[in-house]
Amino acid sequence: MRPTTLTIRENVPLTGDVYRMILTGDTGEIRRPGQFLNLLVPGFVLRRPISVCDWREGEVTLLYKVVGGGTEAMTKLPAGFGIDTLMGLGNGFDTAKSGDRPLLVGGGVGTPPLYGLCRVLREEDKKPIVLLGFRSKGDILLEKEFAALGAEVHIATEDGSAGTKGFVTQVMPELAYTYLYACGPLPMLRAVDGAAKTGGQLSFEERMGCGFGACMGCSIMTKSGSKRVCADGPVLEREEILWQTQG
């Protein structure tokens, strides 16, 4: 694994505190939806792991939320800037088990990596159902983009300003699906796992030090032992998670 320099083509606010960054360059190491990049932001020692929203040959799209100094600094990076990148990290989603009508459940900024997954599933002639949860209408991401792919889209908002009032787990029992994919904060993943009617894969959001398995800082316990979210994940089979050990 060696760093690659990608060039920023676009870095603009999308909604609220979420930005869209489009990078160009050699994207050949990205092979599956659900993988992530590790960006070296000038002025910071640790890289910033950002999930891949979508990618094409020579181009990758990221959606990131401003949550601290590093991501705040990212918003200031201009078009044309070359950013040092570790690429194609993580295992990504496996679509082989999806069946014909997989359910994709996203929460907040856990939504972006599901877009690339949805595109791949549609290319495989699957009929994905997309269920997205947000705090309010103003936080909604990619609803129209998922619909444009041909997915069936459902929205839940905590305040009821759009879609179903409440959480994604209140909508899940109403849907008929063949397999589950989910990405979002840990409490949401725990709840989704409890509501799931099929097997599935969960993409975990954990703080990472190195991003490629050396520091062990992002490990979680599974039925087969400790696994590193950055290297063994971030996607893990939902049946293997030992939820009682998760904070």
GROMACS .gro file of C-alpha atoms in nm, residues 28-216:
model
  189
   28GLY     CA    1  -0.806   0.157  -0.966
   29GLU     CA    2  -0.768   0.036  -0.606
   30ILE     CA    3  -1.136   0.096  -0.531
   31ARG     CA    4  -1.304  -0.233  -0.611
   32ARG     CA    5  -1.616  -0.256  -0.392
   33PRO     CA    6  -1.883  -0.026  -0.252
   34GLY     CA    7  -1.830   0.039   0.117
   35GLN     CA    8  -1.453   0.086   0.100
   36PHE     CA    9  -1.297   0.409   0.225
   37LEU     CA   10  -1.011   0.651   0.163
   38ASN     CA   11  -0.767   0.790   0.421
   39LEU     CA   12  -0.684   1.152   0.349
   40LEU     CA   13  -0.380   1.338   0.481
   41VAL     CA   14  -0.511   1.684   0.561
   42PRO     CA   15  -0.238   1.952   0.577
   43GLY     CA   16  -0.156   2.045   0.936
   44PHE     CA   17  -0.276   1.715   1.087
   45VAL     CA   18  -0.076   1.403   1.174
   46LEU     CA   19  -0.354   1.145   1.158
   47ARG     CA   20  -0.534   1.084   0.831
   48ARG     CA   21  -0.910   1.130   0.797
   49PRO     CA   22  -1.103   0.814   0.693
   50ILE     CA   23  -1.389   0.902   0.455
   51SER     CA   24  -1.626   0.646   0.302
   52VAL     CA   25  -1.653   0.630  -0.074
   53CYS     CA   26  -1.993   0.752  -0.189
   54ASP     CA   27  -1.940   0.658  -0.554
   55TRP     CA   28  -1.657   0.606  -0.798
   56ARG     CA   29  -1.585   0.574  -1.167
   57GLU     CA   30  -1.261   0.523  -1.353
   58GLY     CA   31  -1.050   0.827  -1.270
   59GLU     CA   32  -1.299   0.984  -1.027
   60VAL     CA   33  -1.427   0.931  -0.672
   61THR     CA   34  -1.702   1.116  -0.485
   62LEU     CA   35  -1.695   1.165  -0.108
   63LEU     CA   36  -1.956   1.314   0.124
   64TYR     CA   37  -1.822   1.421   0.462
   65LYS     CA   38  -1.962   1.595   0.768
   66VAL     CA   39  -1.778   1.867   0.958
   67VAL     CA   40  -1.729   1.718   1.305
   68GLY     CA   41  -1.393   1.858   1.417
   69GLY     CA   42  -1.077   2.041   1.322
   70GLY     CA   43  -0.970   1.797   1.052
   71THR     CA   44  -1.294   1.796   0.859
   72GLU     CA   45  -1.327   2.172   0.909
   73ALA     CA   46  -0.982   2.210   0.748
   74MET     CA   47  -1.097   1.988   0.461
   75THR     CA   48  -1.367   2.239   0.372
   76LYS     CA   49  -1.095   2.497   0.299
   77LEU     CA   50  -0.909   2.282   0.045
   78PRO     CA   51  -0.952   2.437  -0.301
   79ALA     CA   52  -1.015   2.284  -0.641
   80GLY     CA   53  -0.685   2.185  -0.797
   81PHE     CA   54  -0.526   2.089  -0.464
   82GLY     CA   55  -0.347   1.752  -0.464
   83ILE     CA   56  -0.428   1.551  -0.152
   84ASP     CA   57  -0.220   1.259  -0.026
   85THR     CA   58  -0.451   0.956  -0.018
   86LEU     CA   59  -0.448   0.593   0.091
   87MET     CA   60  -0.708   0.431  -0.128
   88GLY     CA   61  -0.924   0.120  -0.150
   89LEU     CA   62  -0.913   0.053   0.223
   90GLY     CA   63  -1.153  -0.187   0.395
   91ASN     CA   64  -1.335  -0.489   0.263
   92GLY     CA   65  -1.654  -0.326   0.134
   93PHE     CA   66  -1.997  -0.482   0.081
   94ASP     CA   67  -2.042  -0.826  -0.074
   95THR     CA   68  -2.339  -0.824  -0.312
   96ALA     CA   69  -2.338  -1.200  -0.374
   97LYS     CA   70  -2.582  -1.265  -0.087
   98SER     CA   71  -2.823  -0.981  -0.165
   99GLY     CA   72  -3.105  -1.170  -0.331
  100ASP     CA   73  -3.341  -0.986  -0.563
  101ARG     CA   74  -3.475  -0.720  -0.322
  102PRO     CA   75  -3.210  -0.620  -0.069
  103LEU     CA   76  -3.282  -0.352   0.191
  104LEU     CA   77  -3.026  -0.073   0.233
  105VAL     CA   78  -3.062   0.115   0.565
  106GLY     CA   79  -2.866   0.434   0.621
  107GLY     CA   80  -2.853   0.676   0.911
  108GLY     CA   81  -2.728   1.034   0.869
  109VAL     CA   82  -2.382   1.043   0.714
  110GLY     CA   83  -2.388   0.663   0.706
  111THR     CA   84  -2.596   0.712   0.392
  112PRO     CA   85  -2.322   0.794   0.131
  113PRO     CA   86  -2.153   0.450   0.101
  114LEU     CA   87  -2.494   0.295   0.034
  115TYR     CA   88  -2.524   0.501  -0.283
  116GLY     CA   89  -2.234   0.319  -0.449
  117LEU     CA   90  -2.378  -0.009  -0.323
  118CYS     CA   91  -2.718   0.075  -0.471
  119ARG     CA   92  -2.560   0.157  -0.808
  120VAL     CA   93  -2.375  -0.175  -0.818
  121LEU     CA   94  -2.689  -0.368  -0.718
  122ARG     CA   95  -2.886  -0.199  -0.994
  123GLU     CA   96  -2.613  -0.290  -1.242
  124GLU     CA   97  -2.664  -0.650  -1.126
  125ASP     CA   98  -3.038  -0.615  -1.206
  126LYS     CA   99  -3.137  -0.623  -0.839
  127LYS     CA  100  -3.430  -0.417  -0.706
  128PRO     CA  101  -3.297  -0.247  -0.391
  129ILE     CA  102  -3.516  -0.085  -0.129
  130VAL     CA  103  -3.351   0.215   0.039
  131LEU     CA  104  -3.455   0.326   0.389
  132LEU     CA  105  -3.287   0.640   0.522
  133GLY     CA  106  -3.313   0.796   0.867
  134PHE     CA  107  -3.237   1.158   0.960
  135ARG     CA  108  -3.311   1.403   1.238
  136SER     CA  109  -3.515   1.637   1.018
  137LYS     CA  110  -3.601   1.722   0.658
  138GLY     CA  111  -3.304   1.957   0.626
  139ASP     CA  112  -3.060   1.674   0.697
  140ILE     CA  113  -3.179   1.443   0.417
  141LEU     CA  114  -2.904   1.324   0.183
  142LEU     CA  115  -2.923   1.164  -0.163
  143GLU     CA  116  -3.297   1.085  -0.163
  144LYS     CA  117  -3.341   1.197  -0.525
  145GLU     CA  118  -3.015   1.035  -0.631
  146PHE     CA  119  -3.123   0.694  -0.499
  147ALA     CA  120  -3.458   0.732  -0.672
  148ALA     CA  121  -3.281   0.821  -0.997
  149LEU     CA  122  -3.101   0.485  -0.978
  150GLY     CA  123  -3.439   0.315  -0.976
  151ALA     CA  124  -3.449   0.224  -0.607
  152GLU     CA  125  -3.762   0.224  -0.392
  153VAL     CA  126  -3.688   0.496  -0.134
  154HIS     CA  127  -3.834   0.542   0.215
  155ILE     CA  128  -3.749   0.823   0.458
  156ALA     CA  129  -3.783   0.846   0.836
  157THR     CA  130  -3.718   1.163   1.036
  158GLU     CA  131  -3.709   1.194   1.412
  159ASP     CA  132  -3.919   1.512   1.411
  160GLY     CA  133  -4.163   1.396   1.145
  161SER     CA  134  -4.077   1.679   0.903
  162ALA     CA  135  -4.043   1.427   0.615
  163GLY     CA  136  -4.149   1.068   0.561
  164THR     CA  137  -4.235   0.856   0.863
  165LYS     CA  138  -4.199   1.020   1.203
  166GLY     CA  139  -3.953   0.822   1.413
  167PHE     CA  140  -3.672   0.582   1.336
  168VAL     CA  141  -3.588   0.345   1.051
  169THR     CA  142  -3.673   0.049   1.275
  170GLN     CA  143  -4.037   0.161   1.272
  171VAL     CA  144  -4.046   0.127   0.892
  172MET     CA  145  -3.850  -0.198   0.858
  173PRO     CA  146  -4.136  -0.432   0.962
  174GLU     CA  147  -4.350  -0.297   0.677
  175LEU     CA  148  -4.096  -0.392   0.410
  176ALA     CA  149  -4.040  -0.726   0.237
  177TYR     CA  150  -3.673  -0.781   0.154
  178THR     CA  151  -3.427  -1.059   0.082
  179TYR     CA  152  -3.116  -0.933   0.261
  180LEU     CA  153  -2.998  -0.638   0.471
  181TYR     CA  154  -2.719  -0.384   0.431
  182ALA     CA  155  -2.680  -0.101   0.683
  183CYS     CA  156  -2.443   0.182   0.765
  184GLY     CA  157  -2.472   0.440   1.040
  185PRO     CA  158  -2.392   0.517   1.404
  186LEU     CA  159  -2.356   0.228   1.646
  187PRO     CA  160  -2.691   0.274   1.828
  188MET     CA  161  -2.871   0.265   1.494
  189LEU     CA  162  -2.686  -0.048   1.380
  190ARG     CA  163  -2.771  -0.222   1.707
  191ALA     CA  164  -3.140  -0.134   1.666
  192VAL     CA  165  -3.145  -0.233   1.298
  193ASP     CA  166  -2.983  -0.567   1.382
  194GLY     CA  167  -3.256  -0.630   1.638
  195ALA     CA  168  -3.529  -0.551   1.384
  196ALA     CA  169  -3.379  -0.746   1.092
  197LYS     CA  170  -3.571  -1.035   0.938
  198THR     CA  171  -3.284  -1.168   0.723
  199GLY     CA  172  -2.909  -1.206   0.723
  200GLY     CA  173  -2.711  -0.894   0.656
  201GLN     CA  174  -2.396  -0.687   0.654
  202LEU     CA  175  -2.330  -0.385   0.875
  203SER     CA  176  -2.075  -0.113   0.802
  204PHE     CA  177  -1.929   0.030   1.123
  205GLU     CA  178  -1.820   0.387   1.187
  206GLU     CA  179  -1.526   0.378   1.428
  207ARG     CA  180  -1.245   0.617   1.513
  208MET     CA  181  -0.931   0.504   1.333
  209GLY     CA  182  -0.565   0.573   1.389
  210CYS     CA  183  -0.377   0.421   1.097
  211GLY     CA  184  -0.668   0.303   0.880
  212PHE     CA  185  -0.502  -0.020   0.765
  213GLY     CA  186  -0.487  -0.248   1.071
  214ALA     CA  187  -0.155  -0.167   1.236
  215CYS     CA  188  -0.262   0.021   1.547
  216MET     CA  189  -0.559  -0.197   1.654
   0.00000   0.00000   0.00000
